């Protein structure tokens, strides 16, 4: 099951076709477009609760210098981690309820979620290589080895 960031639909995608250029059955948009999804209250359930693919969320804010500095590194990590791990950005100013739900007190903060459960959490800006290594290590400790 893979959630669509555009419309929130859940799509059944066989594991063997997860890396293919799949499109949402409802809206027709790409399920993985090489860029982090924009996480909102509207698509949160599809991406973080109902999807079988773990979700790496970058909690950030437009006024945060380290967040802006890390943005290109997070985008670059998408190419290395998707489709086995979905990446998304959550603007803590626009989605304060979700930021509070996960107890975000400093930004940038990266959180890996699977079925709404926190798998790992890391605060502070990181380069692409560190993001990828941290995510792979966190998931391997939880038994997720498809990265």
mmCIF file of N, CA, C and O in Angstrom, residues 73-116:
data_model
loop_
_atom_site.group_PDB
_atom_site.id
_atom_site.type_symbol
_atom_site.label_atom_id
_atom_site.label_comp_id
_atom_site.label_asym_id
_atom_site.label_seq_id
_atom_site.Cartn_x
_atom_site.Cartn_y
_atom_site.Cartn_z
ATOM 1 N N UNK A 73 20.048 19.121 0.638
ATOM 2 C CA UNK A 73 20.562 17.812 1.038
ATOM 3 C C UNK A 73 19.416 16.821 1.225
ATOM 4 O O UNK A 73 19.515 15.654 0.826
ATOM 5 N N UNK A 74 18.315 17.277 1.816
ATOM 6 C CA UNK A 74 17.158 16.408 2.018
ATOM 7 C C UNK A 74 16.559 16.008 0.672
ATOM 8 O O UNK A 74 16.232 14.845 0.458
ATOM 9 N N UNK A 75 16.472 16.963 -0.246
ATOM 10 C CA UNK A 75 15.961 16.653 -1.589
ATOM 11 C C UNK A 75 16.866 15.646 -2.291
ATOM 12 O O UNK A 75 16.383 14.730 -2.956
ATOM 13 N N UNK A 76 18.179 15.810 -2.158
ATOM 14 C CA UNK A 76 19.118 14.886 -2.788
ATOM 15 C C UNK A 76 19.011 13.483 -2.186
ATOM 16 O O UNK A 76 19.201 12.486 -2.886
ATOM 17 N N UNK A 77 18.706 13.396 -0.908
ATOM 18 C CA UNK A 77 18.555 12.096 -0.257
ATOM 19 C C UNK A 77 17.363 11.330 -0.817
ATOM 20 O O UNK A 77 17.343 10.098 -0.784
ATOM 21 N N UNK A 78 16.398 12.045 -1.356
ATOM 22 C CA UNK A 78 15.210 11.406 -1.929
ATOM 23 C C UNK A 78 15.605 10.414 -3.009
ATOM 24 O O UNK A 78 15.096 9.291 -3.059
ATOM 25 N N UNK A 79 16.513 10.812 -3.898
ATOM 26 C CA UNK A 79 16.930 9.949 -5.000
ATOM 27 C C UNK A 79 17.592 8.671 -4.500
ATOM 28 O O UNK A 79 17.492 7.624 -5.148
ATOM 29 N N UNK A 80 18.236 8.734 -3.345
ATOM 30 C CA UNK A 80 18.935 7.570 -2.821
ATOM 31 C C UNK A 80 18.052 6.671 -1.951
ATOM 32 O O UNK A 80 18.334 5.488 -1.812
ATOM 33 N N UNK A 81 17.006 7.229 -1.362
ATOM 34 C CA UNK A 81 16.197 6.469 -0.418
ATOM 35 C C UNK A 81 14.846 6.004 -0.965
ATOM 36 O O UNK A 81 14.331 4.981 -0.513
ATOM 37 N N UNK A 82 14.256 6.760 -1.879
ATOM 38 C CA UNK A 82 12.968 6.332 -2.424
ATOM 39 C C UNK A 82 13.206 5.276 -3.490
ATOM 40 O O UNK A 82 14.229 5.303 -4.143
ATOM 41 N N UNK A 83 12.288 4.355 -3.676
ATOM 42 C CA UNK A 83 10.934 4.254 -3.138
ATOM 43 C C UNK A 83 10.823 3.413 -1.865
ATOM 44 O O UNK A 83 9.743 3.274 -1.326
ATOM 45 N N UNK A 84 11.942 2.860 -1.374
ATOM 46 C CA UNK A 84 11.868 2.027 -0.174
ATOM 47 C C UNK A 84 11.501 2.837 1.065
ATOM 48 O O UNK A 84 10.946 2.308 2.018
ATOM 49 N N UNK A 85 11.816 4.125 1.048
ATOM 50 C CA UNK A 85 11.488 5.042 2.134
ATOM 51 C C UNK A 85 10.935 6.300 1.493
ATOM 52 O O UNK A 85 11.543 6.847 0.577
ATOM 53 N N UNK A 86 9.776 6.742 1.920
ATOM 54 C CA UNK A 86 9.161 7.960 1.381
ATOM 55 C C UNK A 86 9.677 9.166 2.153
ATOM 56 O O UNK A 86 9.773 9.105 3.368
ATOM 57 N N UNK A 87 10.019 10.248 1.459
ATOM 58 C CA UNK A 87 10.481 11.469 2.115
ATOM 59 C C UNK A 87 9.442 12.562 1.965
ATOM 60 O O UNK A 87 8.815 12.693 0.911
ATOM 61 N N UNK A 88 9.262 13.341 3.035
ATOM 62 C CA UNK A 88 8.286 14.432 3.017
ATOM 63 C C UNK A 88 8.776 15.562 3.913
ATOM 64 O O UNK A 88 9.523 15.346 4.854
ATOM 65 N N UNK A 89 8.334 16.764 3.591
ATOM 66 C CA UNK A 89 8.660 17.954 4.373
ATOM 67 C C UNK A 89 7.380 18.468 5.013
ATOM 68 O O UNK A 89 6.342 18.517 4.364
ATOM 69 N N UNK A 90 7.477 18.835 6.301
ATOM 70 C CA UNK A 90 6.333 19.378 7.006
ATOM 71 C C UNK A 90 6.700 20.754 7.539
ATOM 72 O O UNK A 90 7.606 20.874 8.369
ATOM 73 N N UNK A 91 6.012 21.781 7.044
ATOM 74 C CA UNK A 91 6.214 23.154 7.496
ATOM 75 C C UNK A 91 5.531 23.303 8.855
ATOM 76 O O UNK A 91 4.303 23.275 8.945
ATOM 77 N N UNK A 92 6.330 23.463 9.908
ATOM 78 C CA UNK A 92 5.778 23.517 11.261
ATOM 79 C C UNK A 92 4.950 24.773 11.518
ATOM 80 O O UNK A 92 4.129 24.787 12.432
ATOM 81 N N UNK A 93 5.149 25.805 10.711
ATOM 82 C CA UNK A 93 4.333 27.018 10.836
ATOM 83 C C UNK A 93 2.934 26.778 10.271
ATOM 84 O O UNK A 93 1.946 27.235 10.834
ATOM 85 N N UNK A 94 2.860 26.068 9.157
ATOM 86 C CA UNK A 94 1.580 25.815 8.499
ATOM 87 C C UNK A 94 0.818 24.652 9.141
ATOM 88 O O UNK A 94 -0.409 24.620 9.099
ATOM 89 N N UNK A 95 1.544 23.694 9.699
ATOM 90 C CA UNK A 95 0.922 22.487 10.271
ATOM 91 C C UNK A 95 1.318 22.337 11.743
ATOM 92 O O UNK A 95 1.945 21.367 12.155
ATOM 93 N N UNK A 96 0.935 23.319 12.541
ATOM 94 C CA UNK A 96 1.330 23.337 13.950
ATOM 95 C C UNK A 96 0.781 22.151 14.732
ATOM 96 O O UNK A 96 1.435 21.640 15.645
ATOM 97 N N UNK A 97 -0.389 21.682 14.376
ATOM 98 C CA UNK A 97 -0.988 20.541 15.070
ATOM 99 C C UNK A 97 -0.152 19.279 14.913
ATOM 100 O O UNK A 97 0.052 18.539 15.880
ATOM 101 N N UNK A 98 0.334 19.028 13.709
ATOM 102 C CA UNK A 98 1.166 17.848 13.485
ATOM 103 C C UNK A 98 2.520 17.996 14.181
ATOM 104 O O UNK A 98 3.046 17.036 14.738
ATOM 105 N N UNK A 99 3.069 19.199 14.171
ATOM 106 C CA UNK A 99 4.343 19.426 14.860
ATOM 107 C C UNK A 99 4.173 19.176 16.364
ATOM 108 O O UNK A 99 5.030 18.546 16.994
ATOM 109 N N UNK A 100 3.075 19.628 16.932
ATOM 110 C CA UNK A 100 2.813 19.399 18.352
ATOM 111 C C UNK A 100 2.584 17.924 18.646
ATOM 112 O O UNK A 100 3.022 17.410 19.669
ATOM 113 N N UNK A 101 1.895 17.245 17.742
ATOM 114 C CA UNK A 101 1.614 15.823 17.923
ATOM 115 C C UNK A 101 2.900 15.012 18.089
ATOM 116 O O UNK A 101 2.937 14.045 18.851
ATOM 117 N N UNK A 102 3.960 15.429 17.385
ATOM 118 C CA UNK A 102 5.227 14.708 17.453
ATOM 119 C C UNK A 102 6.244 15.376 18.374
ATOM 120 O O UNK A 102 7.400 14.986 18.403
ATOM 121 N N UNK A 103 5.802 16.367 19.136
ATOM 122 C CA UNK A 103 6.651 16.989 20.138
ATOM 123 C C UNK A 103 7.877 17.680 19.566
ATOM 124 O O UNK A 103 8.941 17.638 20.173
ATOM 125 N N UNK A 104 7.719 18.319 18.420
ATOM 126 C CA UNK A 104 8.843 18.993 17.784
ATOM 127 C C UNK A 104 9.149 20.269 18.559
ATOM 128 O O UNK A 104 8.323 21.156 18.654
ATOM 129 N N UNK A 105 10.356 20.327 19.115
ATOM 130 C CA UNK A 105 10.769 21.485 19.894
ATOM 131 C C UNK A 105 11.910 22.245 19.254
ATOM 132 O O UNK A 105 12.158 23.393 19.604
ATOM 133 N N UNK A 106 12.642 21.600 18.363
ATOM 134 C CA UNK A 106 13.705 22.283 17.633
ATOM 135 C C UNK A 106 13.646 21.825 16.177
ATOM 136 O O UNK A 106 13.202 20.714 15.880
ATOM 137 N N UNK A 107 14.089 22.710 15.299
ATOM 138 C CA UNK A 107 14.083 22.391 13.882
ATOM 139 C C UNK A 107 15.435 22.758 13.291
ATOM 140 O O UNK A 107 16.099 23.662 13.830
ATOM 141 N N UNK A 108 15.861 22.076 12.251
ATOM 142 C CA UNK A 108 15.184 20.946 11.618
ATOM 143 C C UNK A 108 15.251 19.687 12.493
ATOM 144 O O UNK A 108 16.221 19.465 13.202
ATOM 145 N N UNK A 109 14.205 18.903 12.403
ATOM 146 C CA UNK A 109 14.152 17.596 13.042
ATOM 147 C C UNK A 109 13.671 16.590 12.014
ATOM 148 O O UNK A 109 12.686 16.831 11.323
ATOM 149 N N UNK A 110 14.391 15.479 11.921
ATOM 150 C CA UNK A 110 13.995 14.386 11.036
ATOM 151 C C UNK A 110 13.363 13.295 11.892
ATOM 152 O O UNK A 110 13.893 12.948 12.950
ATOM 153 N N UNK A 111 12.233 12.769 11.424
ATOM 154 C CA UNK A 111 11.530 11.696 12.122
ATOM 155 C C UNK A 111 11.152 10.640 11.094
ATOM 156 O O UNK A 111 10.599 10.962 10.042
ATOM 157 N N UNK A 112 11.467 9.382 11.400
ATOM 158 C CA UNK A 112 11.032 8.275 10.553
ATOM 159 C C UNK A 112 9.804 7.656 11.203
ATOM 160 O O UNK A 112 9.837 7.273 12.376
ATOM 161 N N UNK A 113 8.729 7.580 10.425
ATOM 162 C CA UNK A 113 7.461 7.020 10.890
ATOM 163 C C UNK A 113 7.121 5.769 10.089
ATOM 164 O O UNK A 113 7.397 5.701 8.890
ATOM 165 N N UNK A 114 6.504 4.817 10.751
ATOM 166 C CA UNK A 114 5.924 3.677 10.046
ATOM 167 C C UNK A 114 4.607 3.360 10.731
ATOM 168 O O UNK A 114 4.578 3.078 11.932
ATOM 169 N N UNK A 115 3.536 3.469 9.969
ATOM 170 C CA UNK A 115 2.186 3.264 10.513
ATOM 171 C C UNK A 115 1.948 4.187 11.715
ATOM 172 O O UNK A 115 1.414 3.772 12.733
ATOM 173 N N UNK A 116 2.403 5.445 11.609
ATOM 174 C CA UNK A 116 2.251 6.497 12.625
ATOM 175 C C UNK A 116 3.143 6.318 13.847
ATOM 176 O O UNK A 116 3.108 7.132 14.750
#
